[in-house]
Coordinates of C-alpha atoms in Angstrom, one line a residue:
X1010 CA 5.2 -15.3 -16.1
X1011 CA 8.7 -16.1 -14.9
X1012 CA 10.9 -13.7 -13.3
X1013 CA 13.5 -11.9 -15.6
X1014 CA 16.9 -13.2 -14.5
X1015 CA 19.1 -11.9 -17.3
X1016 CA 21.6 -9.2 -16.6
X1017 CA 20.0 -6.0 -18.1
X1018 CA 21.3 -2.6 -17.8
X1019 CA 20.0 -1.4 -14.5
X1020 CA 18.8 2.1 -14.2
X1021 CA 20.3 3.9 -11.2
X1022 CA 18.1 5.9 -8.9
X1023 CA 18.7 9.7 -9.7
X1024 CA 17.9 12.1 -7.0
X1025 CA 17.6 14.8 -9.6
X1026 CA 14.4 13.1 -10.7
X1027 CA 12.7 13.9 -7.5
X1028 CA 10.8 17.1 -6.8
X1029 CA 13.7 19.0 -5.1
X1030 CA 11.5 20.8 -2.6
X1031 CA 10.5 17.5 -1.1
X1032 CA 13.9 17.1 0.5
X1033 CA 14.5 18.6 4.0
X1034 CA 18.2 18.4 3.4
X1035 CA 20.3 17.6 0.4
X1036 CA 20.5 14.0 -0.5
X1037 CA 23.7 12.2 0.3
X1038 CA 25.5 9.0 -0.8
X1039 CA 26.2 6.9 2.3
X1040 CA 27.6 3.5 3.1
X1041 CA 24.9 0.9 3.6
X1042 CA 24.3 -2.8 3.9
X1043 CA 21.7 -4.8 1.7
X1044 CA 19.4 -7.2 3.2
X1045 CA 21.6 -10.0 1.7
X1046 CA 24.7 -8.8 3.5
X1047 CA 26.2 -6.9 0.6
X1048 CA 28.1 -3.8 1.7
X1049 CA 27.4 -1.0 -0.8
X1050 CA 26.3 2.7 -1.1
X1051 CA 22.8 4.2 -0.9
X1052 CA 21.2 7.4 -1.6
X1053 CA 20.0 8.8 1.7
X1054 CA 17.0 11.1 1.4
X1055 CA 15.1 12.9 4.1
X1056 CA 11.6 14.3 3.6
X1057 CA 8.8 15.7 5.8
X1058 CA 5.4 14.5 6.8
X1059 CA 3.8 15.9 3.6
X1060 CA 5.1 17.6 0.5
X1061 CA 4.5 21.3 0.4
X1062 CA 1.3 22.1 -1.5
X1063 CA -0.1 18.5 -1.6
X1064 CA -3.7 18.4 -0.8
X1065 CA -4.9 15.3 1.0
X1066 CA -8.3 13.8 1.9
X1067 CA -11.1 13.4 2.3
X1068 CA -10.9 10.0 4.0
X1069 CA -14.0 9.3 6.2
X1070 CA -17.3 10.8 5.3
X1071 CA -19.1 12.5 8.3
X1072 CA -22.4 11.1 7.4
X1073 CA -24.2 8.7 5.0
X1074 CA -25.0 11.7 2.9
X1075 CA -21.3 12.5 2.4
X1076 CA -18.7 11.0 0.2
X1077 CA -15.1 10.3 1.5
X1078 CA -12.2 8.6 -0.1
X1079 CA -12.0 5.1 -1.5
X1080 CA -11.6 1.5 -0.2
X1081 CA -10.8 -1.9 -1.7
X1082 CA -13.4 -4.2 -0.2
X1083 CA -12.3 -7.9 -0.4
X1084 CA -15.3 -9.8 0.9
X1085 CA -18.6 -10.5 -0.7
X1086 CA -19.3 -8.0 -3.5
X1087 CA -15.6 -7.4 -3.7
X1088 CA -14.3 -4.4 -5.6
X1089 CA -13.0 -0.8 -5.3
X1090 CA -15.7 1.6 -3.9
X1091 CA -16.1 5.2 -3.0
X1092 CA -16.7 5.4 0.7
X1093 CA -20.1 6.8 0.7
X1094 CA -23.6 5.9 1.9
X1095 CA -24.3 3.2 -0.6
X1096 CA -20.9 1.4 0.2
X1097 CA -21.4 1.7 4.0
X1098 CA -24.9 0.4 3.7
X1099 CA -23.7 -2.6 1.7
X1100 CA -21.1 -3.3 4.4
X1101 CA -23.9 -3.1 7.0
X1102 CA -25.8 -5.8 5.2
X1103 CA -22.7 -8.0 5.4
X1104 CA -22.3 -7.5 9.2
X1105 CA -20.1 -4.4 9.3
X1106 CA -21.9 -1.4 10.7
X1107 CA -19.9 1.8 10.4
X1108 CA -22.6 4.3 11.3
X1109 CA -25.1 5.1 14.1
X1110 CA -29.0 5.2 13.7
X1111 CA -28.9 8.9 12.7
X1112 CA -26.5 8.1 9.7
X1113 CA -23.4 9.5 11.4
X1114 CA -20.3 7.6 10.4
X1115 CA -18.1 6.3 13.3
X1116 CA -14.8 8.0 12.8
X1117 CA -11.7 8.0 15.1
X1118 CA -8.2 9.5 15.0
X1119 CA -6.2 6.2 15.6
X1120 CA -3.1 8.2 16.7
X1121 CA -4.9 9.6 19.8
X1122 CA -7.8 7.3 20.6
X1123 CA -9.1 3.8 20.3
X1124 CA -12.3 2.8 18.6
X1125 CA -15.2 2.1 21.0
X1126 CA -17.3 0.4 18.3
X1127 CA -16.8 -2.8 16.4
X1128 CA -16.2 -1.0 13.2
X1129 CA -14.9 2.6 12.7
X1130 CA -13.5 4.6 9.8
X1131 CA -10.0 5.7 10.7
X1132 CA -9.0 9.3 10.1
X1133 CA -5.5 10.1 11.5
X1134 CA -4.3 13.5 12.3
X1135 CA -0.9 14.7 10.9
X1136 CA 2.3 15.4 12.8
X1137 CA 4.0 18.3 11.1
X1138 CA 7.3 17.8 12.9
X1139 CA 8.0 14.3 11.5
X1140 CA 11.0 13.7 9.4
X1141 CA 11.5 10.5 7.3
X1142 CA 14.7 9.0 6.2
X1143 CA 15.0 6.5 3.4
X1144 CA 17.7 4.6 1.6
X1145 CA 17.9 3.6 -2.0
X1146 CA 20.7 1.4 -3.3
X1147 CA 22.9 3.4 -5.8
X1148 CA 23.4 0.2 -7.8
X1149 CA 20.3 -2.0 -7.8
X1150 CA 21.0 -5.8 -7.2
X1151 CA 18.6 -8.5 -8.4
X1152 CA 17.6 -10.9 -5.6
X1153 CA 17.7 -14.6 -6.0
X1154 CA 13.9 -14.7 -5.5
X1155 CA 11.3 -11.8 -5.4
X1156 CA 10.2 -10.3 -2.1
X1157 CA 6.3 -10.6 -1.7
X1158 CA 5.0 -7.3 -0.3
X1159 CA 1.8 -8.6 1.4
X1160 CA 0.2 -6.1 3.9
X1161 CA 1.8 -2.7 4.6
X1162 CA 5.0 -3.8 2.9
X1163 CA 7.5 -1.1 2.0
X1164 CA 7.4 -0.5 -1.7
X1165 CA 9.4 2.7 -2.3
X1166 CA 9.1 6.4 -2.5
X1167 CA 7.3 8.6 -5.0
X1168 CA 9.1 11.5 -6.9
X1169 CA 7.3 13.9 -4.7
X1170 CA 8.9 12.4 -1.7
X1171 CA 5.8 10.6 -0.4
X1172 CA 6.6 7.0 0.9
X1173 CA 4.7 4.1 -0.8
X1174 CA 3.5 1.0 0.9
X1175 CA 1.5 -2.1 -0.2
X1176 CA -2.1 -3.0 0.8
X1177 CA -3.5 -1.4 4.0
X1178 CA -4.9 -3.9 6.5
X1179 CA -8.3 -5.2 5.5
X1180 CA -11.5 -4.6 7.5
X1181 CA -11.5 -8.4 7.9
X1182 CA -8.2 -8.2 9.7
X1183 CA -8.8 -5.3 12.1
X1184 CA -12.6 -4.6 12.0
X1185 CA -11.8 -1.1 11.0
X1186 CA -11.3 0.9 7.8
X1187 CA -8.2 3.2 7.4
X1188 CA -9.9 4.9 4.3
X1189 CA -7.8 6.2 1.5
X1190 CA -8.3 9.4 -0.2
X1191 CA -9.1 9.4 -4.0
X1192 CA -5.3 9.5 -4.9
X1193 CA -4.8 6.3 -2.8
X1194 CA -3.1 7.7 0.3
X1195 CA -3.7 8.3 4.0
X1196 CA -1.9 9.2 7.2
X1197 CA 0.1 6.7 9.3
X1198 CA -0.4 6.7 13.0
X1199 CA 2.9 8.3 13.2
X1200 CA 1.4 11.4 11.5
X1201 CA 2.9 11.3 8.1
X1202 CA 1.1 10.9 4.8
X1203 CA 1.9 7.8 2.4
X1204 CA 0.6 6.2 -0.7
X1205 CA -1.0 2.8 -1.2
X1206 CA -1.3 3.3 -4.9
X1207 CA 0.4 4.7 -8.0
X1208 CA -1.5 8.0 -7.5
X1209 CA -0.5 9.5 -10.9
X1210 CA -2.4 6.6 -12.6
X1211 CA -5.6 6.6 -10.6
X1212 CA -7.6 7.7 -13.5
X1213 CA -6.9 4.3 -15.3
X1214 CA -8.0 2.5 -12.1
X1215 CA -11.3 4.4 -11.7
X1216 CA -12.1 3.9 -15.4
X1217 CA -11.3 0.1 -15.2
X1218 CA -13.1 -0.4 -11.8
X1219 CA -16.1 2.0 -12.7
X1220 CA -15.7 4.1 -9.7
X1221 CA -16.9 7.7 -9.7
X1222 CA -13.9 9.5 -8.3
X1223 CA -11.0 11.8 -9.3
X1224 CA -7.6 12.2 -8.0
X1225 CA -6.5 15.8 -8.1
X1226 CA -2.9 15.0 -9.0
X1227 CA -1.7 15.2 -12.6
X1228 CA -2.6 11.9 -14.2
X1229 CA -0.1 10.3 -16.7
X1230 CA 0.0 6.6 -17.1
X1231 CA 3.2 6.7 -19.0
X1232 CA 5.1 8.8 -16.4
X1233 CA 7.6 7.6 -13.8
X1234 CA 5.9 7.7 -10.3
X1235 CA 8.9 6.9 -8.1
X1236 CA 11.6 4.4 -7.1
X1237 CA 11.0 1.1 -5.3
X1238 CA 13.2 0.4 -2.3
X1239 CA 15.4 -1.9 -4.4
X1240 CA 16.3 1.1 -6.6
X1241 CA 14.3 0.2 -9.6
X1242 CA 12.0 2.8 -11.1
X1243 CA 8.1 2.7 -10.8
X1244 CA 6.1 3.7 -13.8
X1245 CA 2.3 3.9 -14.5
X1246 CA 0.4 1.3 -16.5
X1247 CA 1.8 2.5 -19.8
X1248 CA 5.3 2.9 -21.3
X1249 CA 6.6 6.5 -21.6
X1250 CA 5.6 6.4 -25.3
X1251 CA 2.0 5.5 -24.3
X1252 CA 2.2 1.9 -25.5
X1253 CA 1.1 -1.0 -23.4
X1254 CA 3.9 -2.9 -21.5
X1255 CA 4.6 -6.5 -22.8
X1256 CA 6.5 -9.3 -21.2
X1257 CA 5.9 -8.4 -17.6
X1258 CA 7.1 -10.7 -14.9
X1259 CA 5.4 -11.7 -11.7
X1260 CA 6.3 -8.4 -10.1
X1261 CA 4.8 -6.4 -12.9
X1262 CA 8.2 -5.3 -14.2
X1263 CA 10.3 -5.9 -17.3
X1264 CA 13.3 -4.7 -19.2
X1265 CA 12.2 -2.1 -21.8
X1266 CA 13.0 1.5 -22.8
X1267 CA 12.3 3.9 -20.0
X1268 CA 11.9 7.6 -20.1
X1269 CA 15.4 8.3 -21.3
X1270 CA 15.1 5.7 -24.0
X1271 CA 17.5 3.3 -22.4
X1272 CA 16.4 -0.4 -22.0
X1273 CA 16.4 -1.0 -18.2
X1274 CA 14.4 -3.0 -15.7
X1275 CA 11.4 -1.1 -14.2
X1276 CA 8.0 -1.8 -12.7
X1277 CA 4.6 -0.8 -14.1
X1278 CA 1.3 -0.1 -12.2
X1279 CA -1.7 -2.3 -12.8
X1280 CA -5.0 -1.2 -14.2
X1281 CA -6.9 -2.4 -11.3
X1282 CA -6.7 -1.6 -7.6
X1283 CA -4.3 -2.1 -5.8
X1284 CA -2.2 -0.9 -8.8
X1285 CA 1.2 -1.3 -7.1
X1286 CA 3.7 -4.2 -7.9
X1287 CA 2.9 -7.3 -5.8
X1288 CA 6.5 -7.9 -5.1
X1289 CA 10.0 -6.6 -5.6
X1290 CA 12.8 -8.3 -7.6
X1291 CA 15.7 -6.4 -6.1
X1292 CA 17.5 -6.4 -2.8
X1293 CA 16.6 -3.6 -0.4
X1294 CA 18.9 -1.9 2.1
X1295 CA 18.8 -2.8 5.8
X1296 CA 17.0 -0.2 8.0
X1297 CA 15.9 1.7 4.8
X1298 CA 13.0 3.5 6.5
X1299 CA 13.1 5.5 9.7
X1300 CA 11.1 8.4 11.1
X1301 CA 11.3 10.8 14.0
X1302 CA 7.6 10.0 14.7
X1303 CA 6.5 8.6 18.1
X1304 CA 4.4 5.9 16.6
X1305 CA 3.9 4.1 13.3
X1306 CA 6.2 2.3 10.9
X1307 CA 9.8 3.1 11.3
X1308 CA 9.3 5.2 14.6
X1309 CA 12.4 5.7 16.6
X1310 CA 10.7 7.2 19.6
X1311 CA 7.7 4.9 19.9
X1312 CA 5.4 5.7 22.8
X1313 CA 6.5 9.3 23.3
X1314 CA 4.4 12.4 23.1
X1315 CA 1.0 10.7 23.4
X1316 CA 0.5 9.2 20.1
X1317 CA -0.9 5.6 19.9
X1318 CA 0.8 2.7 18.3
X1319 CA -2.3 0.7 17.0
X1320 CA -2.2 -3.0 16.7
X1321 CA -0.8 -4.0 13.3
X1322 CA -0.7 -7.4 11.6
X1323 CA 2.7 -8.8 12.4
X1324 CA 4.0 -5.5 13.4
X1325 CA 3.2 -3.8 10.2
X1326 CA 5.4 -6.2 8.1
X1327 CA 4.5 -8.2 5.0
X1328 CA 1.9 -10.8 5.0
X1329 CA -0.2 -10.2 8.1
X1330 CA -2.4 -13.2 9.0
X1331 CA -6.1 -12.4 9.5
X1332 CA -7.7 -13.4 12.8
X1333 CA -9.0 -17.0 12.8
X1334 CA -6.9 -18.2 9.8
X1335 CA -4.7 -20.5 11.9
X1336 CA -7.8 -22.3 13.3
X1337 CA -9.4 -22.5 9.9
X1338 CA -6.2 -23.8 8.4
X1339 CA -5.9 -26.5 11.1
X1340 CA -9.4 -27.7 10.5
X1341 CA -8.7 -28.1 6.7
X1342 CA -5.3 -29.8 7.4
X1343 CA -3.2 -27.1 5.7
X1344 CA -0.9 -24.5 6.9
X1345 CA -2.1 -20.9 7.6
X1346 CA 0.2 -19.5 4.9
X1347 CA -1.1 -22.1 2.4
X1348 CA -4.6 -21.0 3.1
X1349 CA -3.7 -17.3 2.8
X1350 CA -1.8 -17.9 -0.4
X1351 CA -4.7 -19.9 -1.9
X1352 CA -7.1 -17.0 -1.1
X1353 CA -4.8 -14.5 -2.7
X1354 CA -3.4 -12.9 0.4
X1355 CA -4.6 -9.7 2.2
X1356 CA -6.0 -7.0 -0.2
X1357 CA -6.8 -9.4 -3.1
X1358 CA -10.1 -10.7 -4.1
X1359 CA -10.6 -14.3 -3.2
X1360 CA -11.7 -16.9 -5.6
X1361 CA -13.1 -19.5 -3.2
X1362 CA -13.6 -22.2 -5.9
X1363 CA -10.1 -21.8 -7.2
X1364 CA -8.7 -21.7 -3.6
X1365 CA -10.6 -24.9 -2.7
X1366 CA -9.2 -26.6 -5.7
X1367 CA -5.7 -25.4 -4.9
X1368 CA -6.0 -26.7 -1.4
X1369 CA -7.6 -30.0 -2.2
X1370 CA -10.8 -29.4 -0.4
X1371 CA -14.4 -28.7 -1.4
X1372 CA -15.6 -25.1 -1.7
X1373 CA -18.3 -25.9 0.9
X1374 CA -15.7 -27.0 3.5
X1375 CA -13.6 -23.9 2.8
X1376 CA -16.6 -21.6 3.2
X1377 CA -17.5 -23.4 6.4
X1378 CA -14.2 -22.7 8.2
X1379 CA -13.4 -19.3 7.1
X1380 CA -13.8 -16.8 9.9
X1381 CA -16.9 -14.6 9.9
X1382 CA -17.0 -10.8 10.3
X1383 CA -15.7 -9.7 13.7
X1384 CA -19.2 -8.7 15.0
X1385 CA -21.1 -11.8 13.9

C-alpha cells in the first residue's frame, strides 16, 4: 500500500505520556538538527540502563531441559520459537549446534568474552551505571521517502523509557544467537536493556505464531507503546477502541483517531514477529541516541573499562549484509542489495521461489549459491 503523503494533523510527542520514574533528569526541549538538515527543536530525554522494577530474562537456557526466551529463526523451518531443547535440537539438525554432548547450552557474556565455539547463545550482563540520552522531534516532519530499518535500526523509545530497535542480527549473519526474553528484549553489549518488539502486544504474537510463552508485562493491543524516533506514536496491533486498523501504509502506519480521539498519524504493531514497523515515515534528529556506555550502539567511551565491542553488521546500522551474499549476488549477476531485498532482508522469512522470480533466475540456481551455515 502506498505511503500516506497527505498533510494530516501530526501528534506531537508528549513527555507526560512516559512513565515519569524512567527519567534520570527532567526532560528538556533543546535545539536539534534533523537528518535532512532542518533546524528545529527536540525533546531530550535521559534514562538509565533499565527501568526500576522491570523484570527481564530469561534469555539463554542453561541446558536442553530448560526453557529460555524466544528467537525468530529465518532459515529452514522458519518461525518464532521458544529457546528450548526442541528448538536447539532442530537447529542442530540444520548444522547449528548450540550445546555440548551433555546437553549444556553454550552461553557467553558477549560484553566480556568472545565465543570459543561456532554457535553460542549470547547472554549479556548489565552495566547499572549507563545513562542513555535520546532526541525526539517536537514537531514531526514527514520524509520524502520512508527509512527502511533493516538490522538493529533505531526505532524509538517505549513509554517506560526502554529504547526500541529493529531486528537483532540473525544466526546466519553472526553464527550466534542473542536470545530475546519473552517480552522481546535483551541487553546490548553496552550493558543496557532494549526492546526488539512491541512488548505490550506479545500475547497477540504468541497466539498468532502458536508459541507457548507469556510476557509478564501488561498486554493491551490497543495501547500506545511508545514513540518512534521520528516523533510519531507507536501502538499495538489494534486501535485504542479495540478495532482493527485499516488503510495501513508500507510502514504499518496511518492517519486515524489515536488515544485522545484526534485523527493523527501513528504506527501499529503487526500480529506476527517481528511486530515492529519495518520502516519510518518521518525524519529523525541527528545524533539522536547516545550512551555513557563503553561499548554498544551510541557508546561515547568505546573501549574503556574492559567491555567488548563485538562485531556488528555494518557497525550496527540498518541493513547489515550477511556473510557470503556479495559472492552469491555476483554469481547470479545481481547486486548484493537486490539479492537481500528479494529474500526479504535480515529477520524476514525468505520465500525462495518468489525471490528467484523477482531476480529473474531459477530457484535451483538461487539455492545453489546461497551461503551455507557457518560451520558446514
